[in-house]
PDB file of C-alpha atoms in Angstrom:
ATOM      1  CA  MET A1344      57.931 -56.504   9.721  1.00 37.00           C
ATOM      2  CA  ASP A1345      56.202 -58.916  11.659  1.00 46.00           C
ATOM      3  CA  THR A1346      52.576 -59.548  11.382  1.00 45.00           C
ATOM      4  CA  GLN A1347      51.934 -59.051  14.791  1.00 46.00           C
ATOM      5  CA  GLU A1348      53.635 -55.677  14.858  1.00 51.00           C
ATOM      6  CA  LYS A1349      51.124 -54.564  12.056  1.00 70.00           C
ATOM      7  CA  LYS A1350      48.135 -55.143  14.266  1.00 80.00           C
ATOM      8  CA  ILE A1351      46.075 -52.376  15.829  1.00 86.00           C
ATOM      9  CA  HIS A1352      45.949 -52.706  19.575  1.00 96.00           C
ATOM     10  CA  TYR A1353      43.169 -51.984  21.864  1.00 98.00           C
ATOM     11  CA  THR A1354      42.224 -52.452  25.437  1.00 98.00           C
ATOM     12  CA  LEU A1355      38.739 -53.329  27.068  1.00 98.00           C
ATOM     13  CA  PHE A1356      38.755 -52.015  30.532  1.00 98.00           C
ATOM     14  CA  ILE A1357      35.884 -53.378  32.558  1.00 97.00           C
ATOM     15  CA  ASP A1358      34.132 -52.195  35.704  1.00 96.00           C
ATOM     16  CA  GLU A1359      31.052 -52.732  37.447  1.00 95.00           C
ATOM     17  CA  CYS A1360      28.078 -50.698  39.153  1.00 96.00           C
ATOM     18  CA  GLY A1361      25.934 -52.761  41.471  1.00 93.00           C
ATOM     19  CA  ASP A1362      26.529 -56.419  42.571  1.00 90.00           C
ATOM     20  CA  PRO A1363      25.865 -59.622  40.664  1.00 89.00           C
ATOM     21  CA  ASN A1364      23.836 -61.108  43.669  1.00 88.00           C
ATOM     22  CA  LEU A1365      20.404 -62.481  42.507  1.00 90.00           C
ATOM     23  CA  GLU A1366      19.259 -63.646  45.708  1.00 87.00           C
ATOM     24  CA  LYS A1367      19.586 -60.771  47.910  1.00 86.00           C
ATOM     25  CA  PHE A1368      19.595 -57.185  46.473  1.00 87.00           C
ATOM     26  CA  ASP A1369      18.817 -53.673  47.049  1.00 89.00           C
ATOM     27  CA  LYS A1370      15.367 -53.207  46.003  1.00 89.00           C
ATOM     28  CA  THR A1371      16.146 -49.347  45.407  1.00 92.00           C
ATOM     29  CA  PHE A1372      18.752 -50.271  43.056  1.00 95.00           C
ATOM     30  CA  PRO A1373      17.798 -53.568  41.516  1.00 95.00           C
ATOM     31  CA  LEU A1374      20.542 -53.701  38.669  1.00 96.00           C
ATOM     32  CA  PHE A1375      23.848 -55.017  37.905  1.00 97.00           C
ATOM     33  CA  THR A1376      25.761 -53.136  35.083  1.00 98.00           C
ATOM     34  CA  LEU A1377      28.986 -54.327  33.715  1.00 97.00           C
ATOM     35  CA  CYS A1378      30.613 -51.409  31.783  1.00 98.00           C
ATOM     36  CA  GLY A1379      33.537 -51.626  29.268  1.00 98.00           C
ATOM     37  CA  ILE A1380      35.501 -49.024  27.766  1.00 98.00           C
ATOM     38  CA  LEU A1381      37.354 -49.784  24.483  1.00 98.00           C
ATOM     39  CA  VAL A1382      40.551 -47.786  23.828  1.00 98.00           C
ATOM     40  CA  PRO A1383      42.912 -47.942  20.803  1.00 97.00           C
ATOM     41  CA  ASP A1384      46.449 -47.893  22.296  1.00 95.00           C
ATOM     42  CA  LYS A1385      47.179 -44.496  20.057  1.00 94.00           C
ATOM     43  CA  LYS A1386      44.223 -42.963  22.076  1.00 97.00           C
ATOM     44  CA  LEU A1387      44.964 -44.332  25.411  1.00 98.00           C
ATOM     45  CA  ARG A1388      48.050 -42.132  26.403  1.00 97.00           C
ATOM     46  CA  TRP A1389      46.049 -39.016  25.611  1.00 98.00           C
ATOM     47  CA  LEU A1390      43.208 -40.186  28.126  1.00 98.00           C
ATOM     48  CA  GLU A1391      45.442 -41.008  30.675  1.00 98.00           C
ATOM     49  CA  ASN A1392      47.297 -37.536  30.445  1.00 98.00           C
ATOM     50  CA  GLU A1393      44.076 -35.691  30.286  1.00 98.00           C
ATOM     51  CA  VAL A1394      42.902 -37.470  33.539  1.00 98.00           C
ATOM     52  CA  ASN A1395      46.194 -37.042  35.450  1.00 98.00           C
ATOM     53  CA  SER A1396      46.293 -33.366  34.585  1.00 98.00           C
ATOM     54  CA  LEU A1397      42.903 -33.030  36.204  1.00 98.00           C
ATOM     55  CA  LYS A1398      44.244 -34.719  39.272  1.00 98.00           C
ATOM     56  CA  ARG A1399      47.153 -32.648  39.317  1.00 98.00           C
ATOM     57  CA  GLU A1400      44.931 -29.586  38.989  1.00 98.00           C
ATOM     58  CA  LEU A1401      42.673 -30.356  41.787  1.00 98.00           C
ATOM     59  CA  TRP A1402      44.318 -32.598  44.277  1.00 98.00           C
ATOM     60  CA  GLY A1403      48.132 -31.769  43.500  1.00 97.00           C
ATOM     61  CA  ASN A1404      49.129 -35.256  42.401  1.00 96.00           C
ATOM     62  CA  GLU A1405      48.107 -38.250  40.266  1.00 97.00           C
ATOM     63  CA  ASP A1406      47.898 -40.842  42.997  1.00 96.00           C
ATOM     64  CA  ILE A1407      44.446 -40.267  43.775  1.00 97.00           C
ATOM     65  CA  ILE A1408      41.975 -42.936  42.524  1.00 97.00           C
ATOM     66  CA  PHE A1409      38.602 -41.794  41.046  1.00 98.00           C
ATOM     67  CA  HIS A1410      36.042 -43.777  42.658  1.00 97.00           C
ATOM     68  CA  SER A1411      32.385 -42.769  41.345  1.00 97.00           C
ATOM     69  CA  HIS A1412      30.560 -43.430  44.556  1.00 96.00           C
ATOM     70  CA  GLU A1413      33.100 -41.273  46.628  1.00 97.00           C
ATOM     71  CA  ILE A1414      33.152 -38.634  44.214  1.00 98.00           C
ATOM     72  CA  ARG A1415      29.187 -38.496  43.986  1.00 97.00           C
ATOM     73  CA  ASN A1416      29.099 -38.322  47.725  1.00 97.00           C
ATOM     74  CA  CYS A1417      32.210 -36.013  48.350  1.00 98.00           C
ATOM     75  CA  HIS A1418      33.658 -38.697  50.293  1.00 96.00           C
ATOM     76  CA  LYS A1419      37.062 -39.165  51.665  1.00 96.00           C
ATOM     77  CA  ASN A1420      39.782 -37.918  49.017  1.00 96.00           C
ATOM     78  CA  PHE A1421      36.848 -36.016  47.662  1.00 98.00           C
ATOM     79  CA  ILE A1422      35.597 -33.953  50.176  1.00 98.00           C
ATOM     80  CA  ASN A1423      37.048 -30.646  48.369  1.00 98.00           C
ATOM     81  CA  LEU A1424      34.276 -31.358  45.966  1.00 98.00           C
ATOM     82  CA  LEU A1425      31.890 -29.712  48.522  1.00 98.00           C
ATOM     83  CA  GLU A1426      33.452 -26.619  47.343  1.00 98.00           C
ATOM     84  CA  ASN A1427      31.225 -25.258  44.587  1.00 98.00           C
ATOM     85  CA  GLU A1428      34.164 -23.737  42.559  1.00 98.00           C
ATOM     86  CA  VAL A1429      36.347 -27.048  42.784  1.00 98.00           C
ATOM     87  CA  LYS A1430      32.994 -29.338  42.172  1.00 98.00           C
ATOM     88  CA  ASN A1431      32.345 -27.349  39.028  1.00 98.00           C
ATOM     89  CA  ARG A1432      35.900 -27.258  37.753  1.00 98.00           C
ATOM     90  CA  PHE A1433      35.945 -31.095  38.019  1.00 98.00           C
ATOM     91  CA  TYR A1434      32.850 -31.676  36.258  1.00 98.00           C
ATOM     92  CA  THR A1435      33.334 -29.249  33.702  1.00 98.00           C
ATOM     93  CA  ARG A1436      36.772 -30.973  32.930  1.00 98.00           C
ATOM     94  CA  ILE A1437      35.849 -34.754  33.215  1.00 98.00           C
ATOM     95  CA  ASN A1438      32.911 -34.028  31.085  1.00 98.00           C
ATOM     96  CA  GLU A1439      35.038 -32.427  28.381  1.00 98.00           C
ATOM     97  CA  ILE A1440      37.408 -35.526  28.607  1.00 98.00           C
ATOM     98  CA  LEU A1441      34.547 -38.031  28.535  1.00 98.00           C
ATOM     99  CA  GLY A1442      32.820 -36.269  25.827  1.00 97.00           C
ATOM    100  CA  THR A1443      35.620 -36.101  23.369  1.00 96.00           C
ATOM    101  CA  ASP A1444      34.992 -37.822  20.192  1.00 93.00           C
ATOM    102  CA  ASP A1445      36.825 -40.967  19.068  1.00 94.00           C
ATOM    103  CA  VAL A1446      38.875 -41.460  22.137  1.00 97.00           C
ATOM    104  CA  TYR A1447      36.921 -44.843  23.576  1.00 98.00           C
ATOM    105  CA  VAL A1448      33.911 -46.853  22.733  1.00 98.00           C
ATOM    106  CA  ILE A1449      31.217 -47.944  25.218  1.00 98.00           C
ATOM    107  CA  VAL A1450      30.207 -51.619  25.556  1.00 98.00           C
ATOM    108  CA  CYS A1451      28.003 -52.238  28.291  1.00 98.00           C
ATOM    109  CA  CYS A1452      25.325 -54.649  29.774  1.00 98.00           C
ATOM    110  CA  SER A1453      22.910 -53.961  32.311  1.00 98.00           C
ATOM    111  CA  ILE A1454      20.961 -56.819  34.253  1.00 96.00           C
ATOM    112  CA  LEU A1455      17.249 -56.023  35.590  1.00 96.00           C
ATOM    113  CA  LYS A1456      17.420 -58.269  38.704  1.00 95.00           C
ATOM    114  CA  GLU A1457      13.777 -58.593  39.296  1.00 93.00           C
ATOM    115  CA  PRO A1458      12.498 -59.695  35.725  1.00 94.00           C
ATOM    116  CA  PHE A1459      15.720 -61.605  35.263  1.00 94.00           C
ATOM    117  CA  VAL A1460      14.924 -63.694  38.156  1.00 91.00           C
ATOM    118  CA  GLU A1461      11.430 -64.077  37.310  1.00 91.00           C
ATOM    119  CA  ARG A1462      12.188 -65.162  33.691  1.00 90.00           C
ATOM    120  CA  PHE A1463      15.306 -67.153  34.360  1.00 86.00           C
ATOM    121  CA  ASN A1464      16.908 -68.213  37.866  1.00 74.00           C
ATOM    122  CA  THR A1465      18.941 -66.944  40.410  1.00 69.00           C
ATOM    123  CA  GLY A1466      21.930 -69.616  39.657  1.00 74.00           C
ATOM    124  CA  GLU A1467      22.843 -67.686  36.452  1.00 74.00           C
ATOM    125  CA  ASP A1468      26.361 -66.246  36.672  1.00 85.00           C
ATOM    126  CA  VAL A1469      25.287 -62.734  35.474  1.00 91.00           C
ATOM    127  CA  TYR A1470      28.985 -61.534  35.601  1.00 92.00           C
ATOM    128  CA  GLY A1471      29.923 -64.056  33.132  1.00 92.00           C
ATOM    129  CA  LEU A1472      26.716 -63.555  30.872  1.00 93.00           C
ATOM    130  CA  SER A1473      27.670 -59.819  30.621  1.00 96.00           C
ATOM    131  CA  LEU A1474      31.204 -60.244  29.906  1.00 96.00           C
ATOM    132  CA  LYS A1475      30.566 -62.570  27.090  1.00 96.00           C
ATOM    133  CA  TYR A1476      28.346 -59.668  25.795  1.00 97.00           C
ATOM    134  CA  LEU A1477      31.047 -57.206  26.214  1.00 98.00           C
ATOM    135  CA  ILE A1478      33.979 -59.222  24.478  1.00 98.00           C
ATOM    136  CA  GLU A1479      31.535 -60.304  21.704  1.00 97.00           C
ATOM    137  CA  ARG A1480      30.594 -56.524  20.850  1.00 97.00           C
ATOM    138  CA  SER A1481      34.229 -55.313  21.515  1.00 98.00           C
ATOM    139  CA  ILE A1482      35.053 -57.650  18.659  1.00 98.00           C
ATOM    140  CA  PHE A1483      32.528 -56.625  16.261  1.00 97.00           C
ATOM    141  CA  HIS A1484      33.842 -53.126  16.685  1.00 97.00           C
ATOM    142  CA  ILE A1485      37.460 -53.692  16.219  1.00 97.00           C
ATOM    143  CA  ASP A1486      36.644 -55.820  13.270  1.00 97.00           C
ATOM    144  CA  ASP A1487      34.364 -53.071  11.846  1.00 95.00           C
ATOM    145  CA  CYS A1488      37.159 -50.559  12.263  1.00 93.00           C
ATOM    146  CA  THR A1489      40.123 -52.690  11.045  1.00 94.00           C
ATOM    147  CA  GLY A1490      38.871 -55.415   8.905  1.00 93.00           C
ATOM    148  CA  GLY A1491      40.088 -57.870  11.536  1.00 91.00           C
ATOM    149  CA  ASN A1492      43.590 -56.741  11.761  1.00 93.00           C
ATOM    150  CA  ALA A1493      43.365 -55.936  15.400  1.00 95.00           C
ATOM    151  CA  LYS A1494      44.279 -57.575  18.911  1.00 96.00           C
ATOM    152  CA  LEU A1495      42.319 -57.126  22.068  1.00 98.00           C
ATOM    153  CA  ARG A1496      43.664 -56.803  25.748  1.00 98.00           C
ATOM    154  CA  VAL A1497      40.872 -57.185  28.368  1.00 98.00           C
ATOM    155  CA  VAL A1498      41.652 -55.689  31.791  1.00 98.00           C
ATOM    156  CA  VAL A1499      38.906 -56.430  34.372  1.00 97.00           C
ATOM    157  CA  GLU A1500      38.564 -55.039  38.109  1.00 94.00           C
ATOM    158  CA  ARG A1501      39.952 -57.459  40.496  1.00 93.00           C
ATOM    159  CA  ARG A1502      37.406 -58.744  42.930  1.00 89.00           C
ATOM    160  CA  ASN A1503      37.719 -61.455  45.452  1.00 90.00           C
ATOM    161  CA  PRO A1504      39.592 -64.708  44.435  1.00 93.00           C
ATOM    162  CA  VAL A1505      36.538 -66.829  44.158  1.00 90.00           C
ATOM    163  CA  GLN A1506      34.643 -64.460  41.980  1.00 88.00           C
ATOM    164  CA  ASN A1507      37.744 -64.054  39.718  1.00 93.00           C
ATOM    165  CA  THR A1508      38.556 -67.664  39.495  1.00 93.00           C
ATOM    166  CA  MET A1509      34.663 -68.049  38.341  1.00 90.00           C
ATOM    167  CA  LEU A1510      34.989 -65.489  35.846  1.00 92.00           C
ATOM    168  CA  LEU A1511      38.181 -66.742  34.414  1.00 95.00           C
ATOM    169  CA  LYS A1512      36.590 -70.192  34.109  1.00 94.00           C
ATOM    170  CA  TYR A1513      33.684 -68.430  32.182  1.00 94.00           C
ATOM    171  CA  TYR A1514      36.194 -66.761  30.085  1.00 96.00           C
ATOM    172  CA  ASN A1515      38.217 -70.023  29.122  1.00 97.00           C
ATOM    173  CA  GLY A1516      34.614 -71.431  28.385  1.00 96.00           C
ATOM    174  CA  LEU A1517      34.166 -68.798  25.672  1.00 96.00           C
ATOM    175  CA  ARG A1518      37.465 -69.685  24.120  1.00 97.00           C
ATOM    176  CA  VAL A1519      36.262 -73.205  23.908  1.00 97.00           C
ATOM    177  CA  LYS A1520      32.598 -72.345  22.750  1.00 96.00           C
ATOM    178  CA  GLY A1521      32.542 -69.018  21.458  1.00 96.00           C
ATOM    179  CA  THR A1522      29.446 -66.892  21.637  1.00 95.00           C
ATOM    180  CA  LYS A1523      26.405 -66.981  19.303  1.00 93.00           C
ATOM    181  CA  TRP A1524      28.072 -64.705  16.764  1.00 95.00           C
ATOM    182  CA  ILE A1525      31.641 -65.245  17.411  1.00 97.00           C
ATOM    183  CA  THR A1526      33.505 -68.380  16.911  1.00 97.00           C
ATOM    184  CA  PRO A1527      36.079 -69.816  19.154  1.00 98.00           C
ATOM    185  CA  GLU A1528      38.702 -69.592  16.634  1.00 97.00           C
ATOM    186  CA  ARG A1529      37.987 -65.695  15.968  1.00 98.00           C
ATOM    187  CA  LEU A1530      37.731 -65.023  19.602  1.00 98.00           C
ATOM    188  CA  ILE A1531      41.116 -66.671  20.481  1.00 97.00           C
ATOM    189  CA  ASP A1532      42.808 -64.570  17.389  1.00 96.00           C
ATOM    190  CA  ARG A1533      41.534 -61.424  18.654  1.00 97.00           C
ATOM    191  CA  VAL A1534      41.827 -61.573  22.481  1.00 98.00           C
ATOM    192  CA  LYS A1535      45.341 -61.740  23.224  1.00 96.00           C
ATOM    193  CA  SER A1536      45.206 -61.204  26.896  1.00 97.00           C
ATOM    194  CA  PHE A1537      42.852 -61.473  29.819  1.00 98.00           C
ATOM    195  CA  SER A1538      43.843 -60.305  33.299  1.00 97.00           C
ATOM    196  CA  PHE A1539      42.503 -58.814  36.598  1.00 97.00           C
ATOM    197  CA  GLU A1540      44.001 -55.732  38.039  1.00 96.00           C
ATOM    198  CA  ASP A1541      43.301 -53.766  41.110  1.00 91.00           C
ATOM    199  CA  LYS A1542      41.926 -50.395  40.863  1.00 83.00           C
ATOM    200  CA  ARG A1543      44.612 -49.144  43.505  1.00 87.00           C
ATOM    201  CA  GLN A1544      47.146 -49.545  40.769  1.00 94.00           C
ATOM    202  CA  ASN A1545      45.723 -46.352  39.371  1.00 96.00           C
ATOM    203  CA  ILE A1546      44.671 -47.949  36.077  1.00 97.00           C
ATOM    204  CA  ILE A1547      43.071 -44.798  34.473  1.00 98.00           C
ATOM    205  CA  GLY A1548      40.970 -46.992  31.898  1.00 98.00           C
ATOM    206  CA  LEU A1549      39.375 -48.696  34.880  1.00 98.00           C
ATOM    207  CA  GLN A1550      38.551 -45.621  36.604  1.00 98.00           C
ATOM    208  CA  VAL A1551      36.926 -44.208  33.586  1.00 98.00           C
ATOM    209  CA  ALA A1552      34.770 -47.186  33.230  1.00 98.00           C
ATOM    210  CA  ASP A1553      33.792 -47.067  36.849  1.00 97.00           C
ATOM    211  CA  LEU A1554      32.703 -43.190  36.059  1.00 98.00           C
ATOM    212  CA  ILE A1555      30.594 -44.279  33.291  1.00 98.00           C
ATOM    213  CA  ALA A1556      28.951 -47.293  34.560  1.00 98.00           C
ATOM    214  CA  TYR A1557      26.757 -45.340  36.908  1.00 98.00           C
ATOM    215  CA  PRO A1558      25.301 -42.924  34.624  1.00 98.00           C
ATOM    216  CA  ILE A1559      24.439 -45.895  32.547  1.00 98.00           C
ATOM    217  CA  SER A1560      22.987 -47.774  35.212  1.00 98.00           C
ATOM    218  CA  ARG A1561      20.758 -44.710  35.929  1.00 97.00           C
ATOM    219  CA  GLN A1562      19.392 -44.323  32.514  1.00 98.00           C
ATOM    220  CA  VAL A1563      18.439 -48.024  32.484  1.00 98.00           C
ATOM    221  CA  LEU A1564      16.655 -47.819  35.744  1.00 97.00           C
ATOM    222  CA  ASN A1565      15.053 -44.247  34.925  1.00 96.00           C
ATOM    223  CA  PRO A1566      15.108 -43.424  31.233  1.00 96.00           C
ATOM    224  CA  GLU A1567      12.691 -40.776  31.403  1.00 96.00           C
ATOM    225  CA  ARG A1568      14.645 -38.932  34.258  1.00 97.00           C
ATOM    226  CA  PRO A1569      17.202 -35.994  33.329  1.00 97.00           C
ATOM    227  CA  ASN A1570      20.725 -37.724  33.113  1.00 98.00           C
ATOM    228  CA  PRO A1571      23.347 -35.128  32.168  1.00 97.00           C
ATOM    229  CA  ALA A1572      26.264 -37.513  32.646  1.00 97.00           C
ATOM    230  CA  PHE A1573      24.727 -39.810  30.382  1.00 98.00           C
ATOM    231  CA  ASP A1574      24.115 -37.054  27.956  1.00 98.00           C
ATOM    232  CA  VAL A1575      27.858 -36.530  27.728  1.00 98.00           C
ATOM    233  CA  ILE A1576      28.938 -40.062  26.914  1.00 98.00           C
ATOM    234  CA  VAL A1577      25.953 -41.548  24.999  1.00 98.00           C
ATOM    235  CA  LYS A1578      27.411 -40.745  21.563  1.00 97.00           C
ATOM    236  CA  ASN A1579      30.234 -43.000  22.577  1.00 98.00           C
ATOM    237  CA  ILE A1580      28.193 -46.432  23.001  1.00 98.00           C
ATOM    238  CA  TYR A1581      29.099 -48.472  20.120  1.00 98.00           C
ATOM    239  CA  THR A1582      26.561 -48.242  17.433  1.00 97.00           C
ATOM    240  CA  TYR A1583      26.444 -50.166  14.078  1.00 94.00           C
ATOM    241  CA  LYS A1584      24.270 -48.806  11.302  1.00 92.00           C
ATOM    242  CA  GLY A1585      22.051 -47.189  13.654  1.00 94.00           C
ATOM    243  CA  ALA A1586      21.658 -49.889  16.120  1.00 95.00           C
ATOM    244  CA  ARG A1587      22.928 -49.127  19.575  1.00 96.00           C
ATOM    245  CA  LEU A1588      24.716 -52.519  19.782  1.00 96.00           C
ATOM    246  CA  GLY A1589      26.627 -51.532  22.778  1.00 97.00           C
ATOM    247  CA  PHE A1590      23.827 -51.040  25.251  1.00 98.00           C
ATOM    248  CA  LYS A1591      22.597 -54.160  26.260  1.00 97.00           C
ATOM    249  CA  ILE A1592      19.567 -54.608  28.774  1.00 97.00           C
ATOM    250  CA  ILE A1593      18.508 -58.146  30.091  1.00 95.00           C
ATOM    251  CA  PRO A1594      15.974 -59.000  29.947  1.00 93.00           C
ATOM    252  CA  HIS A1595      14.483 -56.395  27.399  1.00 81.00           C
TER     253      HIS A1595
END
């Protein structure tokens, strides 16, 4: 059997909460979060089937695209969530799905804009900085699990062409320079593809990353405030020897 065929394959689905603009930003939400869910191929089909089953149950088809903002506001396709019975069923099922053990691992990075600008500057590419962290920690995790016998596919939500070009340039820079803890040779060996995909393509992994990014952001902004959605997913954050390595806050 070919060595490549023996590799264990993972996909890192990446979405964002907030925007990366450091010069003009909403003072009530002064945060940018890049959130990734790391899913092994053997678990991905289960996740897709469960989410699609929920879509069929409450919307009658699998074509609806989960958007966290629209869901929270019962907007557009999610106006049916104004009905308490539908709303309760949705949150019960989505919490069951996202709270299931050993399906996905979270790696995320949140940028607190005001202290970041004070300490650094507004010219920093916070999307690229966050991407570096997500890829680095994803490699840590898959190597921990497989002893280096794994390949990673990175799927990022498509934005505008200028932003996509900048991010691809940043990623290619990682392939040349690596990170503080990951050599470029190791990164190139582990990451087999990097692509931008439109959420309208109904990619379940991107939709799940979107659902998770908001409660993580709220936890960073208001850690003392009750956050039931975060409580559901917190156990899935990448943790190594007691350290929550998949939950990065900059600056901290």
